[in-house]
Amino acid sequence: MKCIVSSTGNKNQSAMFCRLVSFLSALAMVAAQCPDPYVPLDETRCILLDAFVTYKYDDAISYCNGHGGTILTINDCETFGLIYDFIHTEVGTANHHYWLGASDAAQEGTWKFVNNLPVPMGTPFWGPNQPTQSTTSNCAILHYNYQHKWYEIACTNAYNVICLRNL
């Protein structure tokens, strides 16, 4: 789509309008490409958030895989911000804990995502004094009482799930 900036009138407003039209057009294309029940997260990823059913960790991974995606992994602050904003703008989703596809079950203290990539440590991801080095808590959640920062928890607990799918 080509957007023409008018030579008469306010060029800044015209340029902003063009960027808005371009963004909305791209968003519409992403929405058309996200398979149901996914919705767009950004230009390259779709998100499926289930705030109604809770799952144990392994079942949450299977749920996402069964829907053609993967359980939530967050490698950077931008993705963390997108997920946080999504959780806090959708109706009925903010007051839930969500699984993070991260575990140190294979080796205590060595946190890996389900795709075997290392989990970022420290601020701004993990909550205070987290992770704890507990041998009985080997999975991580986004904890709603702590602004959805990450907390170590037992994998046998049941929480809500967020799945991501690349376009």
PDB file of C-alpha atoms in Angstrom:
ATOM      1  CA  MET A   1       0.000   0.000   0.000  1.00  0.00           C
ATOM      2  CA  LYS A   2       1.371   3.385  -0.996  1.00  0.00           C
ATOM      3  CA  CYS A   3       0.496   6.379   1.145  1.00  0.00           C
ATOM      4  CA  ILE A   4       0.913   9.835  -0.310  1.00  0.00           C
ATOM      5  CA  VAL A   5       1.715  12.741   1.974  1.00  0.00           C
ATOM      6  CA  SER A   6      -0.079  15.870   0.846  1.00  0.00           C
ATOM      7  CA  SER A   7       2.074  18.845  -0.121  1.00  0.00           C
ATOM      8  CA  THR A   8      -0.618  21.106   1.288  1.00  0.00           C
ATOM      9  CA  GLY A   9      -1.595  20.977   4.930  1.00  0.00           C
ATOM     10  CA  ASN A  10       0.256  19.506   7.882  1.00  0.00           C
ATOM     11  CA  LYS A  11       2.913  16.998   6.691  1.00  0.00           C
ATOM     12  CA  ASN A  12       3.387  15.588  10.202  1.00  0.00           C
ATOM     13  CA  GLN A  13      -0.309  14.763  10.511  1.00  0.00           C
ATOM     14  CA  SER A  14      -0.336  13.231   7.034  1.00  0.00           C
ATOM     15  CA  ALA A  15       2.729  11.127   7.814  1.00  0.00           C
ATOM     16  CA  MET A  16       1.214   9.963  11.136  1.00  0.00           C
ATOM     17  CA  PHE A  17      -2.015   9.074   9.345  1.00  0.00           C
ATOM     18  CA  CYS A  18      -0.052   7.056   6.783  1.00  0.00           C
ATOM     19  CA  ARG A  19       1.761   5.168   9.541  1.00  0.00           C
ATOM     20  CA  LEU A  20      -1.553   4.471  11.285  1.00  0.00           C
ATOM     21  CA  VAL A  21      -3.151   3.201   8.074  1.00  0.00           C
ATOM     22  CA  SER A  22      -0.092   1.043   7.389  1.00  0.00           C
ATOM     23  CA  PHE A  23      -0.145  -0.385  10.932  1.00  0.00           C
ATOM     24  CA  LEU A  24      -3.873  -1.137  10.810  1.00  0.00           C
ATOM     25  CA  SER A  25      -3.457  -2.774   7.420  1.00  0.00           C
ATOM     26  CA  ALA A  26      -0.628  -4.958   8.747  1.00  0.00           C
ATOM     27  CA  LEU A  27      -2.683  -5.827  11.846  1.00  0.00           C
ATOM     28  CA  ALA A  28      -5.632  -6.851   9.678  1.00  0.00           C
ATOM     29  CA  MET A  29      -3.327  -9.100   7.646  1.00  0.00           C
ATOM     30  CA  VAL A  30      -2.001 -10.723  10.832  1.00  0.00           C
ATOM     31  CA  ALA A  31      -5.544 -11.212  12.162  1.00  0.00           C
ATOM     32  CA  ALA A  32      -6.493 -12.936   8.946  1.00  0.00           C
ATOM     33  CA  GLN A  33      -3.507 -15.265   9.337  1.00  0.00           C
ATOM     34  CA  CYS A  34      -3.997 -16.226  12.997  1.00  0.00           C
ATOM     35  CA  PRO A  35      -5.872 -19.527  13.125  1.00  0.00           C
ATOM     36  CA  ASP A  36      -8.847 -19.754  15.462  1.00  0.00           C
ATOM     37  CA  PRO A  37      -8.711 -19.643  18.515  1.00  0.00           C
ATOM     38  CA  TYR A  38      -5.524 -17.509  18.283  1.00  0.00           C
ATOM     39  CA  VAL A  39      -5.566 -13.708  18.021  1.00  0.00           C
ATOM     40  CA  PRO A  40      -2.724 -11.372  16.977  1.00  0.00           C
ATOM     41  CA  LEU A  41      -0.076 -10.470  19.549  1.00  0.00           C
ATOM     42  CA  ASP A  42       2.107  -8.511  17.122  1.00  0.00           C
ATOM     43  CA  GLU A  43       3.038  -8.605  13.431  1.00  0.00           C
ATOM     44  CA  THR A  44       4.737 -12.007  13.655  1.00  0.00           C
ATOM     45  CA  ARG A  45       3.009 -13.912  16.465  1.00  0.00           C
ATOM     46  CA  CYS A  46      -0.437 -15.051  17.508  1.00  0.00           C
ATOM     47  CA  ILE A  47      -1.518 -15.663  21.102  1.00  0.00           C
ATOM     48  CA  LEU A  48      -3.993 -18.040  22.733  1.00  0.00           C
ATOM     49  CA  LEU A  49      -4.758 -17.273  26.372  1.00  0.00           C
ATOM     50  CA  ASP A  50      -7.028 -19.632  28.308  1.00  0.00           C
ATOM     51  CA  ALA A  51      -8.197 -17.901  31.501  1.00  0.00           C
ATOM     52  CA  PHE A  52     -10.966 -20.437  32.155  1.00  0.00           C
ATOM     53  CA  VAL A  53      -9.252 -23.819  32.463  1.00  0.00           C
ATOM     54  CA  THR A  54      -6.179 -24.635  34.545  1.00  0.00           C
ATOM     55  CA  TYR A  55      -3.595 -27.266  33.673  1.00  0.00           C
ATOM     56  CA  LYS A  56      -0.600 -28.917  35.275  1.00  0.00           C
ATOM     57  CA  TYR A  57       2.677 -27.939  33.608  1.00  0.00           C
ATOM     58  CA  ASP A  58       3.020 -30.953  31.287  1.00  0.00           C
ATOM     59  CA  ASP A  59      -0.662 -30.732  30.343  1.00  0.00           C
ATOM     60  CA  ALA A  60      -0.252 -27.031  29.529  1.00  0.00           C
ATOM     61  CA  ILE A  61       2.606 -27.876  27.158  1.00  0.00           C
ATOM     62  CA  SER A  62       0.436 -30.559  25.504  1.00  0.00           C
ATOM     63  CA  TYR A  63      -2.505 -28.134  25.236  1.00  0.00           C
ATOM     64  CA  CYS A  64      -0.390 -25.606  23.337  1.00  0.00           C
ATOM     65  CA  ASN A  65       1.212 -28.248  21.121  1.00  0.00           C
ATOM     66  CA  GLY A  66      -2.252 -29.607  20.334  1.00  0.00           C
ATOM     67  CA  HIS A  67      -3.272 -26.154  19.129  1.00  0.00           C
ATOM     68  CA  GLY A  68      -0.237 -25.821  16.843  1.00  0.00           C
ATOM     69  CA  GLY A  69       1.692 -23.516  19.160  1.00  0.00           C
ATOM     70  CA  THR A  70       4.087 -23.594  22.059  1.00  0.00           C
ATOM     71  CA  ILE A  71       3.720 -22.715  25.710  1.00  0.00           C
ATOM     72  CA  LEU A  72       4.761 -19.160  26.529  1.00  0.00           C
ATOM     73  CA  THR A  73       8.470 -18.367  26.427  1.00  0.00           C
ATOM     74  CA  ILE A  74       9.824 -14.851  26.913  1.00  0.00           C
ATOM     75  CA  ASN A  75      13.364 -14.000  25.871  1.00  0.00           C
ATOM     76  CA  ASP A  76      13.271 -10.200  25.968  1.00  0.00           C
ATOM     77  CA  CYS A  77      11.670  -7.184  27.622  1.00  0.00           C
ATOM     78  CA  GLU A  78       9.655  -6.304  24.511  1.00  0.00           C
ATOM     79  CA  THR A  79       7.851  -9.650  24.518  1.00  0.00           C
ATOM     80  CA  PHE A  80       7.380  -9.438  28.296  1.00  0.00           C
ATOM     81  CA  GLY A  81       5.750  -6.017  27.817  1.00  0.00           C
ATOM     82  CA  LEU A  82       3.491  -7.283  25.023  1.00  0.00           C
ATOM     83  CA  ILE A  83       2.333 -10.234  27.126  1.00  0.00           C
ATOM     84  CA  TYR A  84       1.800  -8.039  30.194  1.00  0.00           C
ATOM     85  CA  ASP A  85      -0.224  -5.514  28.173  1.00  0.00           C
ATOM     86  CA  PHE A  86      -2.295  -8.294  26.591  1.00  0.00           C
ATOM     87  CA  ILE A  87      -3.090  -9.859  29.967  1.00  0.00           C
ATOM     88  CA  HIS A  88      -4.050  -6.515  31.459  1.00  0.00           C
ATOM     89  CA  THR A  89      -6.217  -5.263  28.582  1.00  0.00           C
ATOM     90  CA  GLU A  90      -8.307  -8.364  27.927  1.00  0.00           C
ATOM     91  CA  VAL A  91     -11.434  -8.725  30.061  1.00  0.00           C
ATOM     92  CA  GLY A  92     -11.131 -11.275  32.874  1.00  0.00           C
ATOM     93  CA  THR A  93      -7.499 -12.241  32.304  1.00  0.00           C
ATOM     94  CA  ALA A  94      -5.464 -10.095  34.717  1.00  0.00           C
ATOM     95  CA  ASN A  95      -6.223 -11.985  37.950  1.00  0.00           C
ATOM     96  CA  HIS A  96      -4.760 -15.314  36.913  1.00  0.00           C
ATOM     97  CA  HIS A  97      -1.400 -17.048  37.154  1.00  0.00           C
ATOM     98  CA  TYR A  98      -0.030 -18.317  33.814  1.00  0.00           C
ATOM     99  CA  TRP A  99       2.517 -21.006  33.106  1.00  0.00           C
ATOM    100  CA  LEU A 100       5.835 -19.978  31.647  1.00  0.00           C
ATOM    101  CA  GLY A 101       7.457 -22.701  29.558  1.00  0.00           C
ATOM    102  CA  ALA A 102      10.505 -22.732  31.841  1.00  0.00           C
ATOM    103  CA  SER A 103      11.895 -25.343  34.192  1.00  0.00           C
ATOM    104  CA  ASP A 104      15.001 -26.331  36.112  1.00  0.00           C
ATOM    105  CA  ALA A 105      13.847 -29.930  36.572  1.00  0.00           C
ATOM    106  CA  ALA A 106      16.718 -31.357  34.485  1.00  0.00           C
ATOM    107  CA  GLN A 107      19.374 -29.602  36.592  1.00  0.00           C
ATOM    108  CA  GLU A 108      18.529 -27.623  39.711  1.00  0.00           C
ATOM    109  CA  GLY A 109      19.347 -23.957  39.235  1.00  0.00           C
ATOM    110  CA  THR A 110      19.809 -24.184  35.462  1.00  0.00           C
ATOM    111  CA  TRP A 111      16.627 -22.732  33.983  1.00  0.00           C
ATOM    112  CA  LYS A 112      15.757 -23.702  30.420  1.00  0.00           C
ATOM    113  CA  PHE A 113      12.751 -22.994  28.243  1.00  0.00           C
ATOM    114  CA  VAL A 114      10.899 -25.882  26.584  1.00  0.00           C
ATOM    115  CA  ASN A 115      12.880 -25.085  23.407  1.00  0.00           C
ATOM    116  CA  ASN A 116      16.092 -25.656  25.452  1.00  0.00           C
ATOM    117  CA  LEU A 117      17.144 -21.983  25.333  1.00  0.00           C
ATOM    118  CA  PRO A 118      18.378 -20.428  28.590  1.00  0.00           C
ATOM    119  CA  VAL A 119      15.851 -18.491  30.666  1.00  0.00           C
ATOM    120  CA  PRO A 120      16.752 -14.846  31.373  1.00  0.00           C
ATOM    121  CA  MET A 121      17.505 -14.327  35.027  1.00  0.00           C
ATOM    122  CA  GLY A 122      16.984 -11.410  37.393  1.00  0.00           C
ATOM    123  CA  THR A 123      15.202  -8.105  36.880  1.00  0.00           C
ATOM    124  CA  PRO A 124      12.828  -7.306  35.225  1.00  0.00           C
ATOM    125  CA  PHE A 125      11.617 -10.874  34.709  1.00  0.00           C
ATOM    126  CA  TRP A 126      11.777 -12.665  38.061  1.00  0.00           C
ATOM    127  CA  GLY A 127      10.115 -11.551  41.270  1.00  0.00           C
ATOM    128  CA  PRO A 128      12.117 -10.681  44.392  1.00  0.00           C
ATOM    129  CA  ASN A 129      14.247 -13.556  45.709  1.00  0.00           C
ATOM    130  CA  GLN A 130      13.319 -15.705  42.714  1.00  0.00           C
ATOM    131  CA  PRO A 131      14.078 -18.351  41.670  1.00  0.00           C
ATOM    132  CA  THR A 132      14.573 -19.984  45.065  1.00  0.00           C
ATOM    133  CA  GLN A 133      16.700 -23.082  44.383  1.00  0.00           C
ATOM    134  CA  SER A 134      13.899 -25.277  45.732  1.00  0.00           C
ATOM    135  CA  THR A 135      14.163 -28.890  44.662  1.00  0.00           C
ATOM    136  CA  THR A 136      10.365 -29.295  44.838  1.00  0.00           C
ATOM    137  CA  SER A 137       9.512 -26.206  42.766  1.00  0.00           C
ATOM    138  CA  ASN A 138      10.937 -26.679  39.292  1.00  0.00           C
ATOM    139  CA  CYS A 139       8.574 -24.732  37.030  1.00  0.00           C
ATOM    140  CA  ALA A 140       7.763 -21.039  36.637  1.00  0.00           C
ATOM    141  CA  ILE A 141       4.570 -18.997  36.453  1.00  0.00           C
ATOM    142  CA  LEU A 142       3.644 -15.396  35.767  1.00  0.00           C
ATOM    143  CA  HIS A 143       2.346 -14.526  39.232  1.00  0.00           C
ATOM    144  CA  TYR A 144      -0.593 -12.101  39.174  1.00  0.00           C
ATOM    145  CA  ASN A 145      -0.046 -10.879  42.753  1.00  0.00           C
ATOM    146  CA  TYR A 146       3.383  -9.590  41.693  1.00  0.00           C
ATOM    147  CA  GLN A 147       2.671  -7.813  38.385  1.00  0.00           C
ATOM    148  CA  HIS A 148       3.049 -11.122  36.532  1.00  0.00           C
ATOM    149  CA  LYS A 149       6.724 -11.396  37.391  1.00  0.00           C
ATOM    150  CA  TRP A 150       8.060 -14.937  37.349  1.00  0.00           C
ATOM    151  CA  TYR A 151       7.934 -17.198  40.392  1.00  0.00           C
ATOM    152  CA  GLU A 152       9.205 -20.720  40.915  1.00  0.00           C
ATOM    153  CA  ILE A 153       6.410 -23.174  41.672  1.00  0.00           C
ATOM    154  CA  ALA A 154       5.716 -26.928  41.764  1.00  0.00           C
ATOM    155  CA  CYS A 155       5.042 -28.364  38.304  1.00  0.00           C
ATOM    156  CA  THR A 156       2.142 -30.398  39.702  1.00  0.00           C
ATOM    157  CA  ASN A 157       0.082 -27.285  40.508  1.00  0.00           C
ATOM    158  CA  ALA A 158      -2.581 -26.197  38.024  1.00  0.00           C
ATOM    159  CA  TYR A 159      -2.567 -22.747  36.399  1.00  0.00           C
ATOM    160  CA  ASN A 160      -3.832 -21.062  33.271  1.00  0.00           C
ATOM    161  CA  VAL A 161      -1.964 -21.259  29.993  1.00  0.00           C
ATOM    162  CA  ILE A 162      -0.741 -18.913  27.287  1.00  0.00           C
ATOM    163  CA  CYS A 163       0.296 -20.341  23.915  1.00  0.00           C
ATOM    164  CA  LEU A 164       2.217 -18.547  21.180  1.00  0.00           C
ATOM    165  CA  ARG A 165       2.333 -19.346  17.495  1.00  0.00           C
ATOM    166  CA  ASN A 166       4.544 -17.763  14.868  1.00  0.00           C
ATOM    167  CA  LEU A 167       3.076 -16.694  11.559  1.00  0.00           C
TER     168      LEU A 167
END
